[in-house]
Amino acid sequence: MAHTLGELARHIGAELQGDPSCLIRAVAGLQQAGPGDVSFLAHTRYLKHLATTRASAVILDAAHRAHCRVSALVVENPLLSYARAAALLHPEAMPAPGIHPSAAVGAGCRIHASASVGAQCVVEQGVEIGADAVIGPACVIGRDCVIGEGSRLLAQVTLCHGTRIGKRTLIHPGAVIGSDGFGLAPDRGAWVKIPQLGGVRIGDDVEIGANTTIDRGALEDTVIEDGVKLDNQIQIAHNVRIGAHTAIAACTGVAGSARIGKRCQIGGGAGIAGHIEITDDVIITGMAMVTKSITRPGVYSSGMPAQENALWHRQVVRLRQLDGIAERLKNLENRLQEK
Amino acid sequence: MAHTLGELARHIGAELQGDPSCLIRAVAGLQQAGPGDVSFLAHTRYLKHLATTRASAVILDAAHRAHCRVSALVVENPLLSYARAAALLHPEAMPAPGIHPSAAVGAGCRIHASASVGAQCVVEQGVEIGADAVIGPACVIGRDCVIGEGSRLLAQVTLCHGTRIGKRTLIHPGAVIGSDGFGLAPDRGAWVKIPQLGGVRIGDDVEIGANTTIDRGALEDTVIEDGVKLDNQIQIAHNVRIGAHTAIAACTGVAGSARIGKRCQIGGGAGIAGHIEITDDVIITGMAMVTKSITRPGVYSSGMPAQENALWHRQVVRLRQLDGIAERLKNLENRLQEK
Amino acid sequence: MAHTLGELARHIGAELQGDPSCLIRAVAGLQQAGPGDVSFLAHTRYLKHLATTRASAVILDAAHRAHCRVSALVVENPLLSYARAAALLHPEAMPAPGIHPSAAVGAGCRIHASASVGAQCVVEQGVEIGADAVIGPACVIGRDCVIGEGSRLLAQVTLCHGTRIGKRTLIHPGAVIGSDGFGLAPDRGAWVKIPQLGGVRIGDDVEIGANTTIDRGALEDTVIEDGVKLDNQIQIAHNVRIGAHTAIAACTGVAGSARIGKRCQIGGGAGIAGHIEITDDVIITGMAMVTKSITRPGVYSSGMPAQENALWHRQVVRLRQLDGIAERLKNLENRLQEK
């Protein structure tokens, strides 16, 4: 999928410094690139490799154009422009439209002629699949699900009954969407299951990572708004709402009925308590334990960074003494006050 | 699945305050409910919506009956009674009995005529499936597994060979039960696998969440007793035993040979160390790190709640100074003592 | 699969103290073992059971041979020798070679005649599967994957396109290898996906746990070196490199571009930040939060062990006061200095 440098510059809106007829075939890192490759400089950490790169061209910002000895594609946001160049040069292989003969498709489905349903899939009754949608191999689509135009489920994805997926949404292997929320009523030392009667609504342009799970609501829907990006092995409990364009890194858990605002960024391995609200534009760092609502944008953190085991042991001991330390300090202050 | 209010009151054992002939078709939240719906009040948090609800009836306790302007179903435990009402009004759709033609079933299986095996399933040799059991689409049931009456595996569930599931147990999509425990013997800088020869025994009325994993024992069985409820993405290592009616929230990990008592409640994202014992009726809050046995019932916690990043940074610095702070305090005390 | 004690002793390189013609049929724990069983003593924790065991023989080290009242297999490393004895006495059941008729196999695949492809598998075009490899039921092997000799994918495993697996590697159910890394470029409040064009290379003799996920690289490959052992529900992000013979326990997450050395041991539920480097022979304890590179071998830890909830609450309050406590201590020191 080769393009001239001129075409590439136009596609990503770059100012070209170099020969527009040069043919570009692939993207590559500054150190690995060779003739025919375009590379990019998105972090000064890699500036040292710019001088020696063998790439035919480099995407970079105006501040670094002077350091570039090969052709330059000058843009405002090199990472973003690189993403667009990579998508142009390396288009994803799409399966042919149609339903694989090994797929089991139930009654009353409406599957667009341009959509693809892969081998070993199970599509239960009443499912609706939009134009250009791709259901990869071995997916299970429960009854009455709706999958919007251009959305793709890559492999082994499970959508439980009634799940609604928007347009151009991408779901990675092993994800489970619409499983029952964890709703239990105590009954004399045992638990009675509370039927989970809500559903899950996923917006447009959402990405959902491998083995991530999103539970259906207890009565109303769990909602993932447009443009949300979820990494692998995330757990979203019932009745959670995640605001548009929020990104969450892997292994984070969001407990029931939590509401997360728009454009938030949540690090990996974080935990968000149930029934709390996080406002828009909040950044939460990795492994943080969020126990209360956050009402102001900003960066929030918790956790103890790892250190040598012996030091950690002493710290843990001191932590247990901390209440006593505070009391003893107060005593000293009082005694000095008296003098 | 409509019922009269009188029938519903009898079913859940409620005292009815209102017209017993009123027809109820569905459950709904206090704010969303309309005519024909029954709602419930299980938390004073929602009391404000009781005055304005358009539900035909509300399930609540005696303390709140005076505030109810519509028909009331007065019970001791509204959440429990709601769960029963919801199950009555919204019965789960069950697949027809029989084996889907796309399923691959091995030799020597005993599958009850009333059981259902879904599309694209793999049932290996020697498997036993009880009456009314449901094996959902795309499940893999390893050789010699036993699945009790009325149990349901929803989709894409894997049971490794010899796993035994009790009665009326519910397993959500993507769960893996009976995978090898993580047993390794060191051998001059490398690892030799220790064969995992035990199995997994799951009791009756257990619920296992989506993408949860439960490893088989090294020599004896990993055991999940009756009535245990496990949320999504939980990891249970080899030789763990979880006592009856314990509930564990999502993303928690339980390390090898840990024993957890009966009726415990463990929050999400917690970690339970290996080879420890937790007695009955223990509550562990979310993200807690349990490193030692717990011998007395009670509530146990750890973890640092998130705060503004700058404050957290200072706290981390101070934590590293904590040992020195304690020493300096001791010095001051000694100096004042001398005077 | 019975063997004489003499054969067993030769196989594991043990010095035999007892009757070499005694027939051994199985391994068992010291307490559970009976005639025909071989047991082992790998930890003094179990020494009390040695006196009463009914096993025909026990694998133990020279220090404990005097305590053994039954036949003894004296070795240097009882756990390692037990692992080998167990593998001899309990060989794994292997499926017959060949492709199950329900499998969907694409064009241009090279599948060795001795390999096995299970029921309901999907093998896309151009896949190469080596001698004696086993693809268990319901796996999805993306186009152009390579699976080495003797490797086994147990069930419901997904390999995304182009993933390369070495020899004798074992992958447990539900694992997803080669899913897209979490690469996003910000664009005016929204996110643009960065195509993930690298792959995943898994070495020889690797073990990968149930529902573990390993992302493909952004440009270069994510690499898991020979002999690495990964437990269940681990998340390995894009461009990570894990050194040979490193073992990682369940629920740990490794963020993008982190490099972990050889022969490391990482506990369960740990988090490793992105772009950091951990040298060889590092031990990280469970739930530790590793935010910086580790350049010296040793044991590293973090986290607050659980305690009674009321004590934890006080500790959290005191932690928030810690900065003030340090200031107040400084003031006292200054005042005493002045005197």
mmCIF file of C-alpha atoms in Angstrom, chain A residues 102-104 119-122 124 138-140 143 156-158 160 174-176 179-182 184-195 197 211-215 218-220 233-236 251-253 269-271 275 285 287-291 296 299-307 312 314-315 318-319 321-322 324-326 328-329 332 335-336 339, chain B residues 27-29 32 40 45-46 77 79-84 86-87 90 92-93 100 102 119-120 137-138 152 154-156 170 172-174 207 210-211 227-233 244-251 263-265 286-289 291-292 302-310 312 316 319-327 329-330 332-333 336-337 339:
data_model
loop_
_atom_site.group_PDB
_atom_site.id
_atom_site.type_symbol
_atom_site.label_atom_id
_atom_site.label_comp_id
_atom_site.label_asym_id
_atom_site.label_seq_id
_atom_site.Cartn_x
_atom_site.Cartn_y
_atom_site.Cartn_z
ATOM 1 C CA SER A 102 -19.865 -23.031 10.195
ATOM 2 C CA ALA A 103 -21.649 -20.165 11.989
ATOM 3 C CA ALA A 104 -24.928 -20.953 13.741
ATOM 4 C CA ALA A 119 -16.329 -19.229 11.519
ATOM 5 C CA GLN A 120 -17.816 -21.015 14.558
ATOM 6 C CA CYS A 121 -19.878 -17.977 15.582
ATOM 7 C CA VAL A 122 -23.187 -18.294 17.379
ATOM 8 C CA GLU A 124 -28.903 -16.070 18.508
ATOM 9 C CA ALA A 138 -16.004 -17.904 17.575
ATOM 10 C CA CYS A 139 -18.018 -14.978 18.884
ATOM 11 C CA VAL A 140 -21.318 -15.509 20.691
ATOM 12 C CA ARG A 143 -30.543 -12.802 21.319
ATOM 13 C CA GLN A 156 -14.238 -15.160 21.086
ATOM 14 C CA VAL A 157 -16.220 -12.078 22.138
ATOM 15 C CA THR A 158 -19.462 -12.699 24.046
ATOM 16 C CA CYS A 160 -25.095 -11.319 26.275
ATOM 17 C CA GLY A 174 -12.353 -12.624 25.064
ATOM 18 C CA ALA A 175 -14.344 -9.563 26.118
ATOM 19 C CA VAL A 176 -17.688 -10.312 27.764
ATOM 20 C CA SER A 179 -23.002 -10.491 31.885
ATOM 21 C CA ASP A 180 -25.106 -10.299 35.035
ATOM 22 C CA GLY A 181 -24.183 -7.690 37.608
ATOM 23 C CA PHE A 182 -23.210 -8.946 41.062
ATOM 24 C CA LEU A 184 -27.304 -10.354 45.895
ATOM 25 C CA ALA A 185 -29.847 -10.037 48.676
ATOM 26 C CA PRO A 186 -28.914 -11.544 52.042
ATOM 27 C CA ASP A 187 -31.324 -14.155 53.362
ATOM 28 C CA ARG A 188 -30.496 -15.657 56.756
ATOM 29 C CA GLY A 189 -26.807 -16.325 56.091
ATOM 30 C CA ALA A 190 -27.241 -17.149 52.414
ATOM 31 C CA TRP A 191 -27.622 -15.068 49.256
ATOM 32 C CA VAL A 192 -30.547 -14.748 46.859
ATOM 33 C CA LYS A 193 -29.747 -13.579 43.353
ATOM 34 C CA ILE A 194 -31.274 -10.279 42.292
ATOM 35 C CA PRO A 195 -32.290 -10.649 38.637
ATOM 36 C CA LEU A 197 -32.845 -6.859 34.106
ATOM 37 C CA ASN A 211 -10.880 -10.203 28.369
ATOM 38 C CA THR A 212 -12.542 -7.029 29.643
ATOM 39 C CA THR A 213 -15.958 -7.560 31.260
ATOM 40 C CA ILE A 214 -18.900 -5.153 31.345
ATOM 41 C CA ASP A 215 -21.935 -6.160 33.366
ATOM 42 C CA ALA A 218 -29.731 -4.292 37.530
ATOM 43 C CA LEU A 219 -32.740 -2.369 36.235
ATOM 44 C CA GLU A 220 -31.405 0.364 33.973
ATOM 45 C CA GLN A 233 -8.939 -7.039 31.715
ATOM 46 C CA ILE A 234 -10.998 -4.125 32.953
ATOM 47 C CA GLN A 235 -14.095 -4.854 35.011
ATOM 48 C CA ILE A 236 -17.082 -2.537 34.722
ATOM 49 C CA CYS A 251 -6.743 -4.235 35.097
ATOM 50 C CA THR A 252 -8.822 -1.402 36.550
ATOM 51 C CA GLY A 253 -12.096 -2.238 38.277
ATOM 52 C CA GLY A 269 -4.874 -1.463 38.186
ATOM 53 C CA ALA A 270 -6.917 1.319 39.769
ATOM 54 C CA GLY A 271 -10.057 0.663 41.778
ATOM 55 C CA HIS A 275 -21.900 4.710 43.962
ATOM 56 C CA THR A 285 -2.795 7.348 38.355
ATOM 57 C CA MET A 287 -3.187 1.412 41.206
ATOM 58 C CA ALA A 288 -4.955 4.299 42.940
ATOM 59 C CA MET A 289 -7.825 3.395 45.264
ATOM 60 C CA VAL A 290 -10.629 5.883 44.732
ATOM 61 C CA THR A 291 -13.066 5.647 47.619
ATOM 62 C CA ARG A 296 -12.721 18.890 40.805
ATOM 63 C CA VAL A 299 -4.629 14.439 39.118
ATOM 64 C CA TYR A 300 -5.365 11.985 41.942
ATOM 65 C CA SER A 301 -3.147 9.210 43.272
ATOM 66 C CA SER A 302 -2.554 6.720 45.995
ATOM 67 C CA GLY A 303 -0.396 3.736 46.781
ATOM 68 C CA MET A 304 3.002 3.066 48.221
ATOM 69 C CA PRO A 305 5.805 2.732 45.649
ATOM 70 C CA ALA A 306 7.880 -0.425 46.014
ATOM 71 C CA GLN A 307 11.199 -0.276 47.828
ATOM 72 C CA TRP A 312 9.264 -1.705 53.503
ATOM 73 C CA ARG A 314 10.276 -1.091 58.797
ATOM 74 C CA GLN A 315 7.786 1.241 57.157
ATOM 75 C CA ARG A 318 6.214 2.383 61.760
ATOM 76 C CA LEU A 319 2.830 2.784 60.101
ATOM 77 C CA GLN A 321 3.021 2.939 65.376
ATOM 78 C CA LEU A 322 1.891 6.112 63.629
ATOM 79 C CA GLY A 324 1.187 6.433 68.904
ATOM 80 C CA ILE A 325 3.822 8.651 67.290
ATOM 81 C CA ALA A 326 1.238 11.382 66.814
ATOM 82 C CA ARG A 328 3.683 11.209 71.727
ATOM 83 C CA LEU A 329 4.401 14.277 69.615
ATOM 84 C CA LEU A 332 5.960 16.694 73.890
ATOM 85 C CA ARG A 335 5.164 19.699 77.918
ATOM 86 C CA LEU A 336 7.174 22.324 76.061
ATOM 87 C CA LYS A 339 7.498 25.574 80.278
ATOM 88 C CA VAL B 27 -40.403 -4.404 38.126
ATOM 89 C CA ALA B 28 -38.892 -0.952 37.773
ATOM 90 C CA GLY B 29 -37.003 1.687 39.764
ATOM 91 C CA GLN B 32 -38.821 4.925 36.132
ATOM 92 C CA PHE B 40 -39.087 -1.239 45.899
ATOM 93 C CA ARG B 45 -31.136 7.067 49.911
ATOM 94 C CA TYR B 46 -34.127 6.644 47.592
ATOM 95 C CA ASN B 77 -36.377 -7.340 53.888
ATOM 96 C CA LEU B 79 -34.320 -6.118 48.770
ATOM 97 C CA LEU B 80 -34.818 -9.853 49.248
ATOM 98 C CA SER B 81 -38.527 -9.624 48.489
ATOM 99 C CA TYR B 82 -37.812 -7.497 45.443
ATOM 100 C CA ALA B 83 -35.372 -10.168 44.211
ATOM 101 C CA ARG B 84 -38.143 -12.767 44.489
ATOM 102 C CA ALA B 86 -38.315 -9.815 39.950
ATOM 103 C CA ALA B 87 -37.619 -13.510 39.449
ATOM 104 C CA HIS B 90 -39.096 -11.795 34.688
ATOM 105 C CA GLU B 92 -35.166 -16.270 32.442
ATOM 106 C CA ALA B 93 -35.559 -17.519 28.897
ATOM 107 C CA HIS B 100 -27.491 -28.472 19.085
ATOM 108 C CA SER B 102 -23.226 -28.065 15.704
ATOM 109 C CA ALA B 119 -24.334 -24.418 19.464
ATOM 110 C CA GLN B 120 -20.591 -24.879 18.871
ATOM 111 C CA PRO B 137 -23.132 -21.734 23.269
ATOM 112 C CA ALA B 138 -19.437 -22.321 22.637
ATOM 113 C CA ARG B 152 -26.154 -23.376 33.793
ATOM 114 C CA LEU B 154 -23.841 -19.363 29.932
ATOM 115 C CA ALA B 155 -21.368 -19.094 27.037
ATOM 116 C CA GLN B 156 -17.697 -19.693 26.245
ATOM 117 C CA LEU B 170 -24.595 -20.531 37.448
ATOM 118 C CA HIS B 172 -20.976 -16.686 33.477
ATOM 119 C CA PRO B 173 -19.225 -16.333 30.116
ATOM 120 C CA GLY B 174 -15.501 -16.772 29.784
ATOM 121 C CA GLU B 207 -22.430 -18.310 41.071
ATOM 122 C CA ALA B 210 -17.422 -13.699 33.805
ATOM 123 C CA ASN B 211 -13.763 -14.453 33.039
ATOM 124 C CA GLY B 227 -23.837 -20.957 47.980
ATOM 125 C CA VAL B 228 -20.543 -19.187 47.296
ATOM 126 C CA LYS B 229 -20.904 -16.150 45.014
ATOM 127 C CA LEU B 230 -17.903 -15.066 42.942
ATOM 128 C CA ASP B 231 -17.994 -11.938 40.820
ATOM 129 C CA ASN B 232 -16.107 -11.352 37.551
ATOM 130 C CA GLN B 233 -12.355 -11.705 36.962
ATOM 131 C CA ALA B 244 -20.299 -21.833 52.126
ATOM 132 C CA HIS B 245 -22.140 -18.587 51.347
ATOM 133 C CA THR B 246 -19.024 -16.462 51.089
ATOM 134 C CA ALA B 247 -19.311 -13.656 48.520
ATOM 135 C CA ILE B 248 -16.293 -12.168 46.747
ATOM 136 C CA ALA B 249 -16.414 -9.061 44.570
ATOM 137 C CA ALA B 250 -14.627 -8.669 41.239
ATOM 138 C CA CYS B 251 -10.887 -8.678 40.528
ATOM 139 C CA ARG B 263 -20.312 -16.292 55.149
ATOM 140 C CA CYS B 264 -17.323 -14.023 54.501
ATOM 141 C CA GLN B 265 -17.659 -10.924 52.327
ATOM 142 C CA GLY B 286 -11.945 -3.542 48.662
ATOM 143 C CA MET B 287 -8.291 -3.643 47.574
ATOM 144 C CA ALA B 288 -7.160 -4.886 50.979
ATOM 145 C CA MET B 289 -3.941 -6.898 51.085
ATOM 146 C CA THR B 291 -1.029 -11.259 54.353
ATOM 147 C CA LYS B 292 -1.799 -13.142 57.557
ATOM 148 C CA SER B 302 -5.898 -1.742 54.083
ATOM 149 C CA GLY B 303 -4.857 0.629 51.366
ATOM 150 C CA MET B 304 -4.329 4.337 50.968
ATOM 151 C CA PRO B 305 -7.341 6.239 49.618
ATOM 152 C CA ALA B 306 -6.582 8.440 46.606
ATOM 153 C CA GLN B 307 -5.971 12.126 47.094
ATOM 154 C CA GLU B 308 -4.624 15.015 45.052
ATOM 155 C CA ASN B 309 -1.404 13.998 43.393
ATOM 156 C CA ALA B 310 0.726 16.707 45.064
ATOM 157 C CA TRP B 312 0.160 12.041 47.708
ATOM 158 C CA VAL B 316 5.128 9.178 49.917
ATOM 159 C CA LEU B 319 6.495 7.735 54.507
ATOM 160 C CA ARG B 320 10.087 7.166 53.493
ATOM 161 C CA GLN B 321 11.131 9.484 56.330
ATOM 162 C CA LEU B 322 8.849 7.799 58.837
ATOM 163 C CA ASP B 323 11.523 5.631 60.379
ATOM 164 C CA GLY B 324 13.703 8.706 60.875
ATOM 165 C CA ILE B 325 10.758 10.670 62.262
ATOM 166 C CA ALA B 326 10.184 7.973 64.883
ATOM 167 C CA GLU B 327 13.885 8.029 65.818
ATOM 168 C CA LEU B 329 10.841 11.771 68.269
ATOM 169 C CA LYS B 330 12.491 9.229 70.554
ATOM 170 C CA LEU B 332 13.463 14.458 71.802
ATOM 171 C CA GLU B 333 11.654 12.428 74.412
ATOM 172 C CA LEU B 336 13.247 16.090 77.728
ATOM 173 C CA GLN B 337 13.399 13.146 80.095
ATOM 174 C CA LYS B 339 15.945 17.574 82.095
#
